[in-house]
Coordinates of C-alpha atoms in Angstrom, one line a residue:
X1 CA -11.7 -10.1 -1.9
X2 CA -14.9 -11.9 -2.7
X3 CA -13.5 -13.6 -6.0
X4 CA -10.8 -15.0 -3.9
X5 CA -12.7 -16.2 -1.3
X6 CA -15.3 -17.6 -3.8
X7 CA -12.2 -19.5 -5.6
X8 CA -10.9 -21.2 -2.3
X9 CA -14.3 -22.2 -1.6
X10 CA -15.1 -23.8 -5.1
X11 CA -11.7 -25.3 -4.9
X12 CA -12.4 -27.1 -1.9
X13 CA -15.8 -28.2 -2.6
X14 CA -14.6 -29.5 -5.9
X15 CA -12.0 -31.4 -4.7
X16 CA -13.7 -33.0 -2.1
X17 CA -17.0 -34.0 -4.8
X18 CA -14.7 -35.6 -7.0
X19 CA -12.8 -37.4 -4.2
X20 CA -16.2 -38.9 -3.2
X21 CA -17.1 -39.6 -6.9
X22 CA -14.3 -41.3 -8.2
X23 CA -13.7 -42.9 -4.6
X24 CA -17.4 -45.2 -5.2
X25 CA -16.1 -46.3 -8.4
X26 CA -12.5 -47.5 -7.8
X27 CA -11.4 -50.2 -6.0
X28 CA -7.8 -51.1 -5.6
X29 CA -6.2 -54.2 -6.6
X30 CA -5.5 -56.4 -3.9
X31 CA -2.1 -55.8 -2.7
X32 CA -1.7 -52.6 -4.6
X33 CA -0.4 -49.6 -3.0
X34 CA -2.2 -46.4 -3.5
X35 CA -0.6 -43.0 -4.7
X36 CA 0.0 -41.4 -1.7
X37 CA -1.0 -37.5 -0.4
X38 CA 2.3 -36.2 -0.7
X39 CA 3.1 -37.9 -4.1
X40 CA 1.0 -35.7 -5.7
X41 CA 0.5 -32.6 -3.6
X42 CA 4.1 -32.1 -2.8
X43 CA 5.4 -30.4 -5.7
X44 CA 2.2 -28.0 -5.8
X45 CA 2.6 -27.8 -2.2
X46 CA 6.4 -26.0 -2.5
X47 CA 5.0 -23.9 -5.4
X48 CA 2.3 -22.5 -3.6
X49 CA 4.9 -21.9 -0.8
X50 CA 7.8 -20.2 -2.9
X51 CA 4.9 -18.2 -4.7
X52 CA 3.5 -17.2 -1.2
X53 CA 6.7 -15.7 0.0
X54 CA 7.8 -13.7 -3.1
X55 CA 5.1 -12.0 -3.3
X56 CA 4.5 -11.8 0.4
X57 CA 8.1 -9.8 0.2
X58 CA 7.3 -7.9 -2.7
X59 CA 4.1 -6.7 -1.1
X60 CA 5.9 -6.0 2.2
X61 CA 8.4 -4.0 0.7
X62 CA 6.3 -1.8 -1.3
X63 CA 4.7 -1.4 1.9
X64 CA 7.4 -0.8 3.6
X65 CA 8.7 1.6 0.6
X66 CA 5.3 3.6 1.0
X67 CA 5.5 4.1 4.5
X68 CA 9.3 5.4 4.4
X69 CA 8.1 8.0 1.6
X70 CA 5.5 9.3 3.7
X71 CA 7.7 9.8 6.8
X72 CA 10.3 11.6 4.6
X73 CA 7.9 13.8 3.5
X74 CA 6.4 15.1 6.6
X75 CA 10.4 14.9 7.8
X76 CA 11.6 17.5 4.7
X77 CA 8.6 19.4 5.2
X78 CA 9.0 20.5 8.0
X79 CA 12.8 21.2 7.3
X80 CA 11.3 23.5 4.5
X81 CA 9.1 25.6 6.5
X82 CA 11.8 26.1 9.1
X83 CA 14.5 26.7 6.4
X84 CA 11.7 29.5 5.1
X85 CA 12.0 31.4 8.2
X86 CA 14.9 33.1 7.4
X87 CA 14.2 34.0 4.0
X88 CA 13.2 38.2 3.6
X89 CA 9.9 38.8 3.9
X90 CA 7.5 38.4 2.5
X91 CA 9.0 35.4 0.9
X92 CA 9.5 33.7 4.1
X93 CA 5.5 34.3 5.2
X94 CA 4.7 33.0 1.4
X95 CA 6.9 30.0 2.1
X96 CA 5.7 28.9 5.3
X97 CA 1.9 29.4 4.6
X98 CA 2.2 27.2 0.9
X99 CA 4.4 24.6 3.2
X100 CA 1.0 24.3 5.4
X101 CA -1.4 24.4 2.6
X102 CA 0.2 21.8 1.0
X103 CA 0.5 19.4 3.8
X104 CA -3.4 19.6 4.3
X105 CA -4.0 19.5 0.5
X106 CA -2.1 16.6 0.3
X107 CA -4.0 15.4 3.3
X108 CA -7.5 15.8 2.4
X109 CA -6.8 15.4 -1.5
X110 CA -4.1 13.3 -2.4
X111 CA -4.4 11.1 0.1
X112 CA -8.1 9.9 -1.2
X113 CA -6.7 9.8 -4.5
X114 CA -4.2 7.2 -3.5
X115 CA -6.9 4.7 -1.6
X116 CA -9.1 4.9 -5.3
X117 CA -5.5 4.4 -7.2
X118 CA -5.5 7.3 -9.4
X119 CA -2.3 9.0 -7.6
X120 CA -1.3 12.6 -7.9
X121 CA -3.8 15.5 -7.2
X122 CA -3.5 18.9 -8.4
X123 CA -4.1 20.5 -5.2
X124 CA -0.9 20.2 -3.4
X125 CA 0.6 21.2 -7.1
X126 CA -0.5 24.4 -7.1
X127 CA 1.7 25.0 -3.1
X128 CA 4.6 23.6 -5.2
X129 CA 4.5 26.1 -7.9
X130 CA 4.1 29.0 -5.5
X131 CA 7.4 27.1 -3.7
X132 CA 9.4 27.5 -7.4
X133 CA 7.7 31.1 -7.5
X134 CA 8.9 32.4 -4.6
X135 CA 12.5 30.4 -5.0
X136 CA 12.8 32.8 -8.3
X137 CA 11.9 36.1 -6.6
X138 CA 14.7 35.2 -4.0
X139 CA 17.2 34.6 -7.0
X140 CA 20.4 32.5 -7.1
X141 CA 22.5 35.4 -5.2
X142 CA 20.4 34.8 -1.9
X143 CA 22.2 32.4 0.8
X144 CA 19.2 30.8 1.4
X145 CA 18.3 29.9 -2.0
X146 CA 20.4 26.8 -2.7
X147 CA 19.4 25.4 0.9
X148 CA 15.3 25.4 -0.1
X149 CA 15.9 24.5 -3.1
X150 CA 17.5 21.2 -1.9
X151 CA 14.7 21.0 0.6
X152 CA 12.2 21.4 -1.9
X153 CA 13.6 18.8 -4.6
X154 CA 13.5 16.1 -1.8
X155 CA 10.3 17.1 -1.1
X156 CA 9.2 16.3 -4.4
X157 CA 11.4 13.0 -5.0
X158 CA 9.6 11.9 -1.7
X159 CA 5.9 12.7 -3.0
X160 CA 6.7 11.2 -6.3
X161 CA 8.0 7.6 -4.3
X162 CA 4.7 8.1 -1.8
X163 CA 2.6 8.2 -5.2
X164 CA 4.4 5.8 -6.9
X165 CA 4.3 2.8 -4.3
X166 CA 0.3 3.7 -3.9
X167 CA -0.3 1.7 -6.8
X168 CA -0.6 -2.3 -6.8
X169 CA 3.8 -3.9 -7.1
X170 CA 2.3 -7.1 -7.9
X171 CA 1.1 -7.9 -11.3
X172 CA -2.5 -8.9 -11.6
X173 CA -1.7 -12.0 -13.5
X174 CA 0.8 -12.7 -10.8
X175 CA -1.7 -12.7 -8.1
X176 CA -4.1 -14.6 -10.4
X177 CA -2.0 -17.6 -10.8
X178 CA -0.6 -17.8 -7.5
X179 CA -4.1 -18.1 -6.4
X180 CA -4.8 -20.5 -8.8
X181 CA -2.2 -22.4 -7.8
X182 CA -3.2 -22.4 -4.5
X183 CA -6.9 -24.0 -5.3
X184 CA -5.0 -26.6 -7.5
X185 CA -3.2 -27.5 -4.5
X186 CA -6.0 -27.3 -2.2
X187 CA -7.8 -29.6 -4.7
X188 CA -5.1 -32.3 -5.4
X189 CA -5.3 -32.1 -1.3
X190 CA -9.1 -33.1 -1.2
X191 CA -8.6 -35.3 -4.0
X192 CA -6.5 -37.5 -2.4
X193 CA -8.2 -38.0 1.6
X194 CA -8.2 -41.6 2.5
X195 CA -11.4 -43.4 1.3
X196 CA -12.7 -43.8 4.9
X197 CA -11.7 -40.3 5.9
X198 CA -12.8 -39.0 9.1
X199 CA -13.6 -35.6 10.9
X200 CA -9.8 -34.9 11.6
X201 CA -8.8 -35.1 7.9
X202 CA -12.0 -32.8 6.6
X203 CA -10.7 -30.3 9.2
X204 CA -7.0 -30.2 8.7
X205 CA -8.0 -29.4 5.0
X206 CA -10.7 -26.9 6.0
X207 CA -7.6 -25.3 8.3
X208 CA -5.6 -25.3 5.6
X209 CA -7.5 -23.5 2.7
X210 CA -8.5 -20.9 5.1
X211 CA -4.7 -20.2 6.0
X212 CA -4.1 -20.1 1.9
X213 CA -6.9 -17.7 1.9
X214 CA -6.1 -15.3 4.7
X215 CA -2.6 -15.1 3.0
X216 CA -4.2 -14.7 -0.3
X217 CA -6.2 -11.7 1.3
X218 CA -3.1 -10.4 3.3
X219 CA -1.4 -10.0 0.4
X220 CA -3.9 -8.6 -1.6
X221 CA -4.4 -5.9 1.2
X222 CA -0.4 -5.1 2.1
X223 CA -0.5 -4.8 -1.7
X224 CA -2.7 -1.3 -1.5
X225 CA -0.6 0.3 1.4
X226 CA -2.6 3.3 1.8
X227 CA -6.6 1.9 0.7
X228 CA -6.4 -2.0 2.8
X229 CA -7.3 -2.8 6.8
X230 CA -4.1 -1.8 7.3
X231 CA -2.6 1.3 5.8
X232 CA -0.2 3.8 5.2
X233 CA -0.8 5.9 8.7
X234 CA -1.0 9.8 8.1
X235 CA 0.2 10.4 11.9
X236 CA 3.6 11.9 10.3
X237 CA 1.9 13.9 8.3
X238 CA -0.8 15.3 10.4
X239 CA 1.9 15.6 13.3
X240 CA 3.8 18.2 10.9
X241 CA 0.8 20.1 9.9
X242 CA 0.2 20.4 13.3
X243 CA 3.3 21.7 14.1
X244 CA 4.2 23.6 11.4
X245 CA 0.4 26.0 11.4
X246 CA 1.5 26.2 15.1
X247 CA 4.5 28.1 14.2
X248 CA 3.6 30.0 11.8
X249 CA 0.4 31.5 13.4
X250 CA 3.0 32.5 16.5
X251 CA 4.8 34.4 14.1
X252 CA 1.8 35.7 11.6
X253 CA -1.7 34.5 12.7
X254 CA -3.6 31.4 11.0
X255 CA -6.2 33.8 10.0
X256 CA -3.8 35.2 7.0
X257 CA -2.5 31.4 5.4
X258 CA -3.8 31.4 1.7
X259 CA -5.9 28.4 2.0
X260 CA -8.9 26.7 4.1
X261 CA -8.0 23.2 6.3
X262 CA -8.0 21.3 3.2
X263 CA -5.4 23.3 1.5
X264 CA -7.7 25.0 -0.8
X265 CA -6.6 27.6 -2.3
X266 CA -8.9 31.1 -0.9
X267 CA -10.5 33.4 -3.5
X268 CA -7.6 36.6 -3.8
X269 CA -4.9 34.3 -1.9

């Protein structure tokens, strides 16, 4: 964030120095016309604007791609730990309470490691196993069985395309030209103000590096859907947990689930 705005700065201060430099030493030939604004800037100008909205949609998708994991997860979670209910006991007490544990594990874990960028946590791996654990106990000849296991493989595909769209969709070297595109053209801008420029001018470029700048940052933050301003919410996610460790602590009391509120796993669980 700093580097960008520290680039649109120096971009505008440079432009306007050399604009005042090579303005004192030039004079144009009498009758002459000078190389207008848009002679020069418009070219860069469309550039910067095609650049802006490609990767403006290929953030907001990803975005939009993250989001739509999360709420299919919670969604198929919660499918799963109602599916569980008819299972035989004690499988259907085993299923439920991992179904809980790994909601808050992926909670207080995975969800951290997806703002630093490093992805998938073991935690909630270790509820998943005891999901395909308990799934073999029940055996193929069980009604049920076909019915979690569907529930659990979406589950899965769902984690895997919340962990997957945690990381950056734009390449670094794409966002690194695009702003530097956007300096050249804030540059070329300054570079070309009217000799006797006044206050209006200075501001309407001031204006418009700052609106390059807050897109720069916009997509730079829309870019990290679940570590920017604005983020990934876990209200579909916490709204299941809360639903779900309701349930099953009508049925068996929270007091016997196998793991603490951050889906720790409990010592002989």
């Amino acid at each position: 964030m700093i580097t960008t705005i520290a680039a649109a700065v120096c971009a505008l201060a440079l432009g306007l120095f050399f604009n005042w430099l090579l303005k004192r030493r030039r004079h144009l030939e009498p009758g002459g016309e000078p190389i207008t604004t848009s002679d020069l800037t418009s070219p860069m100008e469309t550039l910067a604007v095609l650049l802006l909205a490609f990767v403006l949609v290929v953030a907001a998708e990803s975005y939009s791609a993250a989001d739509e994991a999360v709420r299919s997860e919670a969604v198929v979670v919660e499918h799963l730990f109602e599916f569980a209910e008819f299972a035989p006991e004690p499988a259907a007490q085993t299923l439920q309470g991992a179904t809980i544990c790994y909601t808050r594990a992926v909670l207080a874990h995975e969800w951290a490691q997806m703002e630093e960028g490093s992805g998938l946590s073991p935690v909630p791996s270790v509820w998943s196993d005891r999901f395909r654990q308990v799934l073999k106990e029940l055996g193929a000849a069980d009604p049920l069985f076909e019915t979690l296991v569907n529930a659990d493989e979406r589950r899965s595909e769902a984690r895997m395309e919340r962990i997957a769209q945690s990381a950056p969709a734009i390449p670094e070297i794409l966002y690194w030209f695009m702003v530097i595109s956007l300096a050249v053209t804030v540059v070329a801008f300054a570079f070309n103000l009217p000799s006797r420029r006044g206050g209006l001018e200075i501001a309407t470029l001031v204006v418009l590096t700052t609106l390059f700048t807050l897109c720069l940052l916009l997509i730079q933050d829309v870019d990290r859907p679940f570590a920017g301003v604005i983020s990934v919410s876990t209200e579909a996610l916490h709204s299941t947990e809360d639903y779900i460790t309701e349930g099953y602590d009508v049925r068996y009391d929270q007091e016997t689930l196998p793991c603490d509120q951050a889906g720790g796993l409990r010592a002989g669980a």
